[in-house]
PDB file of C-alpha atoms and ligand atoms in Angstrom:
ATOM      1  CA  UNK A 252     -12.679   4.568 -24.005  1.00 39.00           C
ATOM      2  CA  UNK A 253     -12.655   1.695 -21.742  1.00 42.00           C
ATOM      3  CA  UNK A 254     -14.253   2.270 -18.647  1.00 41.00           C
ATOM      4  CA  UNK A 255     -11.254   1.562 -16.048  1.00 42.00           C
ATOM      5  CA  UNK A 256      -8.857   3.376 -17.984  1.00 41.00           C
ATOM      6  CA  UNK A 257      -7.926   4.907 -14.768  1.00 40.00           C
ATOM      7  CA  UNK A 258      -7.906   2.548 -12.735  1.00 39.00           C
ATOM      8  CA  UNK A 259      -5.878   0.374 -14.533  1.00 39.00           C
ATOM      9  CA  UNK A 260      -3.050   3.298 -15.394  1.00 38.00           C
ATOM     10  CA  UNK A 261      -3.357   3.828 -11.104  1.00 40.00           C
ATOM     11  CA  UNK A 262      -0.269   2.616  -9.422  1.00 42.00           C
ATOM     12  CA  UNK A 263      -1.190  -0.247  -8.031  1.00 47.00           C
ATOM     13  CA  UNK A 264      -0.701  -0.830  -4.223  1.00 51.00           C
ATOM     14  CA  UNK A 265       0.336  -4.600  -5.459  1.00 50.00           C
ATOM     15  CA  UNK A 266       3.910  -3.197  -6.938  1.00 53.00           C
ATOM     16  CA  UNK A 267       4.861  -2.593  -3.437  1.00 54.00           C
ATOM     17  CA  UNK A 268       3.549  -5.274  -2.155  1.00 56.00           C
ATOM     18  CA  UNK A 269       6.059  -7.006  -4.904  1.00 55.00           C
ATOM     19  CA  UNK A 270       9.157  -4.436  -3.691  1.00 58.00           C
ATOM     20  CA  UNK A 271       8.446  -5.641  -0.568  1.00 58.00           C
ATOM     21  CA  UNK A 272       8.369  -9.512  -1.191  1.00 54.00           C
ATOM     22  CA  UNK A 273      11.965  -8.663  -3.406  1.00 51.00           C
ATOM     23  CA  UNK A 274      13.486  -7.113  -0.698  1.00 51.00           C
ATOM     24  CA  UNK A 275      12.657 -10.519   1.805  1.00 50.00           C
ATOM     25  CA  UNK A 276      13.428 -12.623  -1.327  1.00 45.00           C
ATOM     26  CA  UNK A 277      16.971 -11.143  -2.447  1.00 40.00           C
ATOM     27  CA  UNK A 278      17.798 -10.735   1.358  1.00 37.00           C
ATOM     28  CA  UNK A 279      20.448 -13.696   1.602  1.00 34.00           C
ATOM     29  CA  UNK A 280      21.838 -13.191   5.131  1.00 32.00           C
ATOM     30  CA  UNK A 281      19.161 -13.429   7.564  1.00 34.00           C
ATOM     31  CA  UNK A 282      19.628 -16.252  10.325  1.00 34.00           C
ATOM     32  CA  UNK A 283      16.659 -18.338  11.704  1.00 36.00           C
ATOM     33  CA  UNK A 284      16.437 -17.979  15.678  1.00 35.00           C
ATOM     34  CA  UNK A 285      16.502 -21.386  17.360  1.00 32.00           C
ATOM     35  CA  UNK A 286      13.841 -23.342  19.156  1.00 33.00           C
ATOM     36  CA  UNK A 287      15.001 -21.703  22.353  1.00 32.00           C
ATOM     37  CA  UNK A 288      13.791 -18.276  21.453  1.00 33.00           C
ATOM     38  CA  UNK A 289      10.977 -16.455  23.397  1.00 32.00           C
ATOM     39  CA  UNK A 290       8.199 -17.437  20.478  1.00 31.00           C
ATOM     40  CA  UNK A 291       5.420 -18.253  22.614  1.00 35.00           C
ATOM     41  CA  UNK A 292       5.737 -14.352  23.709  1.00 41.00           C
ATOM     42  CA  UNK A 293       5.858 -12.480  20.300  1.00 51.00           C
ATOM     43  CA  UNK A 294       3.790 -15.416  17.984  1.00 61.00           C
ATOM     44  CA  UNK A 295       1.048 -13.242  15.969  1.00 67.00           C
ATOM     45  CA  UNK A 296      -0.099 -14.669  12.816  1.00 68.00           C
ATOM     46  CA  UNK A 297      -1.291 -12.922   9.573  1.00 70.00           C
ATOM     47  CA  UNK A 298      -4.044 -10.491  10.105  1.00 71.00           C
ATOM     48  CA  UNK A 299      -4.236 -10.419  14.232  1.00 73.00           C
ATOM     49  CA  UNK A 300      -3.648  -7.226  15.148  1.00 73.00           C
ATOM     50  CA  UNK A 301      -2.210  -6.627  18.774  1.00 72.00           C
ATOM     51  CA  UNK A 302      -1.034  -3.398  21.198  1.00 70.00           C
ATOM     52  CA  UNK A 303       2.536  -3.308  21.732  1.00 67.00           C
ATOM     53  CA  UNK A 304       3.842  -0.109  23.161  1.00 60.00           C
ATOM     54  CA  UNK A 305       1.124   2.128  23.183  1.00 60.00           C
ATOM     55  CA  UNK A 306       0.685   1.043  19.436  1.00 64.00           C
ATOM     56  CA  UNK A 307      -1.202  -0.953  17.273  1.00 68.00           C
ATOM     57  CA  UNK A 308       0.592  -3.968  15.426  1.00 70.00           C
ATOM     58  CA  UNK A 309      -0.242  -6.056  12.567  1.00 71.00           C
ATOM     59  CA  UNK A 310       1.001  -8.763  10.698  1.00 70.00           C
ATOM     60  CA  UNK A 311       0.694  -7.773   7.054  1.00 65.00           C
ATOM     61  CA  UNK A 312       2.388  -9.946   4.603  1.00 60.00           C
ATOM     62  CA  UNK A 313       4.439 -12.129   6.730  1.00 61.00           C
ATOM     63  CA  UNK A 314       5.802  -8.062   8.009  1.00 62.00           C
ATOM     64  CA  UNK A 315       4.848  -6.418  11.603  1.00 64.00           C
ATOM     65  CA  UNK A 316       3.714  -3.616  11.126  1.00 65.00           C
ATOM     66  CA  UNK A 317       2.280  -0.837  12.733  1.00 64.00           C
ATOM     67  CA  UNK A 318      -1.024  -0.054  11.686  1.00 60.00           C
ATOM     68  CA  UNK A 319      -1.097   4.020  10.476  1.00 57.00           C
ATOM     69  CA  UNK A 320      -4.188   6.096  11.058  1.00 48.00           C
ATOM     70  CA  UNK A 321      -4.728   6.306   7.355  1.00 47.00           C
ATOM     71  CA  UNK A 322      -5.521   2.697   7.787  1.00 55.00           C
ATOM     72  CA  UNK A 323      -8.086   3.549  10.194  1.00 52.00           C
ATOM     73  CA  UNK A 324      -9.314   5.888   8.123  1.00 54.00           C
ATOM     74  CA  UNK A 325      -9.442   4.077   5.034  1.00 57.00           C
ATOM     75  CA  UNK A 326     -11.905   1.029   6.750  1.00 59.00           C
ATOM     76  CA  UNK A 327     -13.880   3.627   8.374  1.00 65.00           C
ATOM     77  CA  UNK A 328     -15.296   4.929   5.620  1.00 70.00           C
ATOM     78  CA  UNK A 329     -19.087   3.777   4.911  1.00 78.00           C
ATOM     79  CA  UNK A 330     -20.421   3.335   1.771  1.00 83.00           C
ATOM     80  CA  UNK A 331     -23.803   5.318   1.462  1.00 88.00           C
ATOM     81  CA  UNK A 332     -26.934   4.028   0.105  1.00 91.00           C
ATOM     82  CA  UNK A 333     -27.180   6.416  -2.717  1.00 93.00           C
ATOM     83  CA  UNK A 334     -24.684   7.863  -4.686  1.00 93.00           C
ATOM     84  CA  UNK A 335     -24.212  11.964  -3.478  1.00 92.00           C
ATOM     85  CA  UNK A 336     -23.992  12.814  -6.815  1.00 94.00           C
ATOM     86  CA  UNK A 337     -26.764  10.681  -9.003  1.00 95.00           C
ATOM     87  CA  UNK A 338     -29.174   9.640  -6.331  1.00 94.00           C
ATOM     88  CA  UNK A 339     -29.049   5.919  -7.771  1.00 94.00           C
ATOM     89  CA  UNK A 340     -28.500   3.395  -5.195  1.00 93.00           C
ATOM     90  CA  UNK A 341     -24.735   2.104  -4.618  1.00 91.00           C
ATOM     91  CA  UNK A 342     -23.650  -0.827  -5.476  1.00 89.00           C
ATOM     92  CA  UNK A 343     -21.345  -2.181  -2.285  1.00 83.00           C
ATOM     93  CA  UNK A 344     -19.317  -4.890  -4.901  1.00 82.00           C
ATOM     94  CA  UNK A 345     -18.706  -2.364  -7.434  1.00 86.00           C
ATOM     95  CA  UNK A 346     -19.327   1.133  -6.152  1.00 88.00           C
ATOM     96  CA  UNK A 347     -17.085   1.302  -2.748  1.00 84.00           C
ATOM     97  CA  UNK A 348     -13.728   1.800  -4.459  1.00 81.00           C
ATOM     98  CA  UNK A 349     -15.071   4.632  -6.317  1.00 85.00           C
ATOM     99  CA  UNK A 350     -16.997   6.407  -3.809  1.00 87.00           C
ATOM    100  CA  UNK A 351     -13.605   6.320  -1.356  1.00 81.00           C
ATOM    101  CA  UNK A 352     -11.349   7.516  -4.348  1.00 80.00           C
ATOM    102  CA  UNK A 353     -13.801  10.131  -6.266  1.00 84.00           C
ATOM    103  CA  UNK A 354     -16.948  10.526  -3.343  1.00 88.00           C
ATOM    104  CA  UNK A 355     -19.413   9.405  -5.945  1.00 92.00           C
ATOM    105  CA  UNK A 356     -20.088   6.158  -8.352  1.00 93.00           C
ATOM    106  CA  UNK A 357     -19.035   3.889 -11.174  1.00 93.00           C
ATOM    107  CA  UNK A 358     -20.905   5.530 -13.483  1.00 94.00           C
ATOM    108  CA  UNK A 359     -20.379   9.338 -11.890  1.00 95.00           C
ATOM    109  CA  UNK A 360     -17.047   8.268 -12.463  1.00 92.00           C
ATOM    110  CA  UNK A 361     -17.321   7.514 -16.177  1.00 93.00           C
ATOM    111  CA  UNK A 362     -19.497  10.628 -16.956  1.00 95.00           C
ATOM    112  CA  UNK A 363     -16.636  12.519 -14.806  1.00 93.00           C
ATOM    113  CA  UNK A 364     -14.193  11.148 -17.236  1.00 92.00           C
ATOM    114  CA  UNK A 365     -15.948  11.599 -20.153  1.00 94.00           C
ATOM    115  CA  UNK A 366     -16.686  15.066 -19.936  1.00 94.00           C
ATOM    116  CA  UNK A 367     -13.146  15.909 -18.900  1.00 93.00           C
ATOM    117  CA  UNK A 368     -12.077  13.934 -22.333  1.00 93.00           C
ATOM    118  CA  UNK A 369     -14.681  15.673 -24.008  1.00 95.00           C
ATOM    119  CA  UNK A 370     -12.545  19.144 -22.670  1.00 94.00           C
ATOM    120  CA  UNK A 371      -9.438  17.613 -23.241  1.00 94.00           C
ATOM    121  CA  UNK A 372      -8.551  17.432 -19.668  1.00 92.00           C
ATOM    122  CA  UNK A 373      -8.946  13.730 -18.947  1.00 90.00           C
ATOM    123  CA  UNK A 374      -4.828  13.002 -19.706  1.00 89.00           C
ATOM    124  CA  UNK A 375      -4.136  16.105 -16.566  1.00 89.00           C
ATOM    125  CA  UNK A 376      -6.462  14.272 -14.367  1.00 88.00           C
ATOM    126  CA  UNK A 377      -5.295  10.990 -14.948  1.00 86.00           C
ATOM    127  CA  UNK A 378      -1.663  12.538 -14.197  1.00 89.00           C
ATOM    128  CA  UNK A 379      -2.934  13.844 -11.328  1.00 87.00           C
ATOM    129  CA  UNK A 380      -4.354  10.595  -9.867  1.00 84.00           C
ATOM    130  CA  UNK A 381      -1.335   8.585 -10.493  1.00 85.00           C
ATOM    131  CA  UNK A 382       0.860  11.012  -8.967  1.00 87.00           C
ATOM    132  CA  UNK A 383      -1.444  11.430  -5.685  1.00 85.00           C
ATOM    133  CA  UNK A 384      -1.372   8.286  -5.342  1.00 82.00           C
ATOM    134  CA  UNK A 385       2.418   7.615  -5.919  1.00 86.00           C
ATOM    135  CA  UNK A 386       2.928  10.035  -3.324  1.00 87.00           C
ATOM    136  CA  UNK A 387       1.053   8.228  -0.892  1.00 84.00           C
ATOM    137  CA  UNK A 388       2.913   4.956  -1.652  1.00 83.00           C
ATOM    138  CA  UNK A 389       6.427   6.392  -1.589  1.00 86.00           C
ATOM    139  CA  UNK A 390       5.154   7.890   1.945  1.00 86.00           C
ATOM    140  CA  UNK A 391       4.176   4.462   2.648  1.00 82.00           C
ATOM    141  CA  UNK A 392       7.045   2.314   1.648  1.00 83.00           C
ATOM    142  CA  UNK A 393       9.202   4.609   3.172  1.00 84.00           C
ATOM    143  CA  UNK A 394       7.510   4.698   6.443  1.00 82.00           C
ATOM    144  CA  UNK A 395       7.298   0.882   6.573  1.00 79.00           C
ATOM    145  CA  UNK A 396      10.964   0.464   5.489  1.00 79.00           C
ATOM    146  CA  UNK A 397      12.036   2.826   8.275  1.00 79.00           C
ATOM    147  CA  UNK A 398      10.186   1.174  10.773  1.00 76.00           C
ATOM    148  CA  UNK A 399      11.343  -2.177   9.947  1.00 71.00           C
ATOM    149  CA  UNK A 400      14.814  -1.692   9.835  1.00 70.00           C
ATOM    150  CA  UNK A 401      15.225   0.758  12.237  1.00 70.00           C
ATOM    151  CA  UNK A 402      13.484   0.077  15.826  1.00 65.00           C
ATOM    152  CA  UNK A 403      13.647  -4.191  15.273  1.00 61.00           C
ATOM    153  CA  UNK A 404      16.744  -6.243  14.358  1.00 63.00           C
ATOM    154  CA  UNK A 405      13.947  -8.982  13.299  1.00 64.00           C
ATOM    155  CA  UNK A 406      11.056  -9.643  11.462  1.00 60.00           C
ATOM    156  CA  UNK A 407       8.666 -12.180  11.451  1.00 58.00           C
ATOM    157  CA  UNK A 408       7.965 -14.387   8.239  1.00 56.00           C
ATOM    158  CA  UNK A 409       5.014 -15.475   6.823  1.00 56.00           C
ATOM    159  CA  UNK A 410       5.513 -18.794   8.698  1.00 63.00           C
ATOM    160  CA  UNK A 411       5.730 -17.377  12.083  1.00 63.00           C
ATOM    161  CA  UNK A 412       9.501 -17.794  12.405  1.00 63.00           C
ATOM    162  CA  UNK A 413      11.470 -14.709  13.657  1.00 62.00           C
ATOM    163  CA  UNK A 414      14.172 -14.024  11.674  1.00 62.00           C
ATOM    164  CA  UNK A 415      17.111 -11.584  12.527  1.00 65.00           C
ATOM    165  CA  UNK A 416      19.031  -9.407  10.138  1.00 61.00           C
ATOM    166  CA  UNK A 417      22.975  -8.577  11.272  1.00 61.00           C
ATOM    167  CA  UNK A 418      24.880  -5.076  10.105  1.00 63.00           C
ATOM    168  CA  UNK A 419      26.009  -5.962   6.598  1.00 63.00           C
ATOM    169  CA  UNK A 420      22.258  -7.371   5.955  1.00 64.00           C
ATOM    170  CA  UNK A 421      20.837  -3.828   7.439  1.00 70.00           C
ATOM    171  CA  UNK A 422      23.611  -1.834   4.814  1.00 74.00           C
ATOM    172  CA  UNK A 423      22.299  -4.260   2.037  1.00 73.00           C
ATOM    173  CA  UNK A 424      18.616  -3.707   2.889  1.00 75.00           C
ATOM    174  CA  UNK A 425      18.947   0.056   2.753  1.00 81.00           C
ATOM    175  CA  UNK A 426      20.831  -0.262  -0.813  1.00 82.00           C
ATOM    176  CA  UNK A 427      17.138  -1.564  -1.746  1.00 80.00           C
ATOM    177  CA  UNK A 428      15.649   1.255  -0.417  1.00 83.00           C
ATOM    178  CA  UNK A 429      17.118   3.610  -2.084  1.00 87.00           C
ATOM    179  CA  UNK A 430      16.737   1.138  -5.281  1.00 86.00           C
ATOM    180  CA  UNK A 431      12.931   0.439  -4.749  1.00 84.00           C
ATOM    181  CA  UNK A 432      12.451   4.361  -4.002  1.00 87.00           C
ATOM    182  CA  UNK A 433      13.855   5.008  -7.542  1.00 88.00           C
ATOM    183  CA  UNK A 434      12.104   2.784  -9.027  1.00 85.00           C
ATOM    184  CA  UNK A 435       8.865   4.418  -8.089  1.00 84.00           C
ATOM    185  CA  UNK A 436       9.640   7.744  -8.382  1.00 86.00           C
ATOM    186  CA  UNK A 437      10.076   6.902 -11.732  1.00 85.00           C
ATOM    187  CA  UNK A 438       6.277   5.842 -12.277  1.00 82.00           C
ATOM    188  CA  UNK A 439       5.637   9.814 -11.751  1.00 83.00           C
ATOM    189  CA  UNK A 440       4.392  11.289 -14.673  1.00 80.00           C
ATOM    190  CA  UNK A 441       5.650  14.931 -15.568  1.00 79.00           C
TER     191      UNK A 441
HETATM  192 ZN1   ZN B 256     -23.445   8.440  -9.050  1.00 60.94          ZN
END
């Protein structure tokens, strides 16, 4: 058995990041704002984060965004120097995604697996994963879709530019919610 079966049968965060991109791409009716617009005042680029009331903003993806706690959470977590489960030392490069999905290491993680194929219990575990995770990305999308459509009439593009979205755009962008929310509930496994 290949040693990333899991990994690779995990949803990956990239398919939203794709839903996302479709939903800017197919979105025909947006309008550029002209040179006269307040730029200067709401200009962030990629990556800067920023307070904006009382909440932390980033740009993620050419998308504002407001940065969730689970975000926090996710960079605060430190790698140890040895695995809680082996006692071998971690390997940052290889080990972190591991130890902040499963608490242990690469190779705990493959002698995890193993023994649950051994029982037969690897294909309910694998279920499992995928379907946590899904979860957590349907939570996401639907959270970030929300947010975008619902408290700005703009967003800001990868370039910089604000663009604006009128009522017909906002009725076409929620058709693509609903499609891009069936879509992944359909990567559940029963
Ligand atoms: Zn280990």
């Amino acid at each position: 058995m290949k040693k990333d079966t899991v990994l690779k049968k995990e949803f990956k965060h990239r398919d939203v990041e794709r839903l996302r991109n479709l939903v800017q791409g197919k979105y025909g009716e947006k309008t550029t704002m002209g040179t006269g617009y307040t730029k200067a005042k709401e200009f962030h680029e990629e990556g800067d984060t920023w307070e904006e009331d009382g909440r932390t903003w980033t740009i993620k993806n050419g998308i504002k965004q407001n940065i969730t706690k689970l975000d926090k959470a996710k960079e605060g977590i430190v790698l140890p120097l040895f695995c809680p489960t082996c006692s071998r030392t971690m390997k940052p490069h290889l080990d972190k995604r591991w130890f902040v999905m499963y608490g242990h290491c690469f190779d705990c993680q493959v002698d995890f697996e193993h023994k649950l194929r051994k029982e037969g219990k690897l294909e309910e575990f694998e279920k499992q994963v995928i379907n946590q995770h899904l979860e957590g990305t349907i939570q996401d999308f639907e959270d970030w879709f929300d947010e975008l459509i619902n408290t700005k009439d703009h967003f800001i593009t990868e370039a910089g530019d604000i663009e604006k979205w009128d009522g017909s755009g906002k009725a076409q962008l929620l058709k693509y919610k609903e499609e891009a929310l069936e879509y992944l509930k359909k990567q559940k496994k029963e």
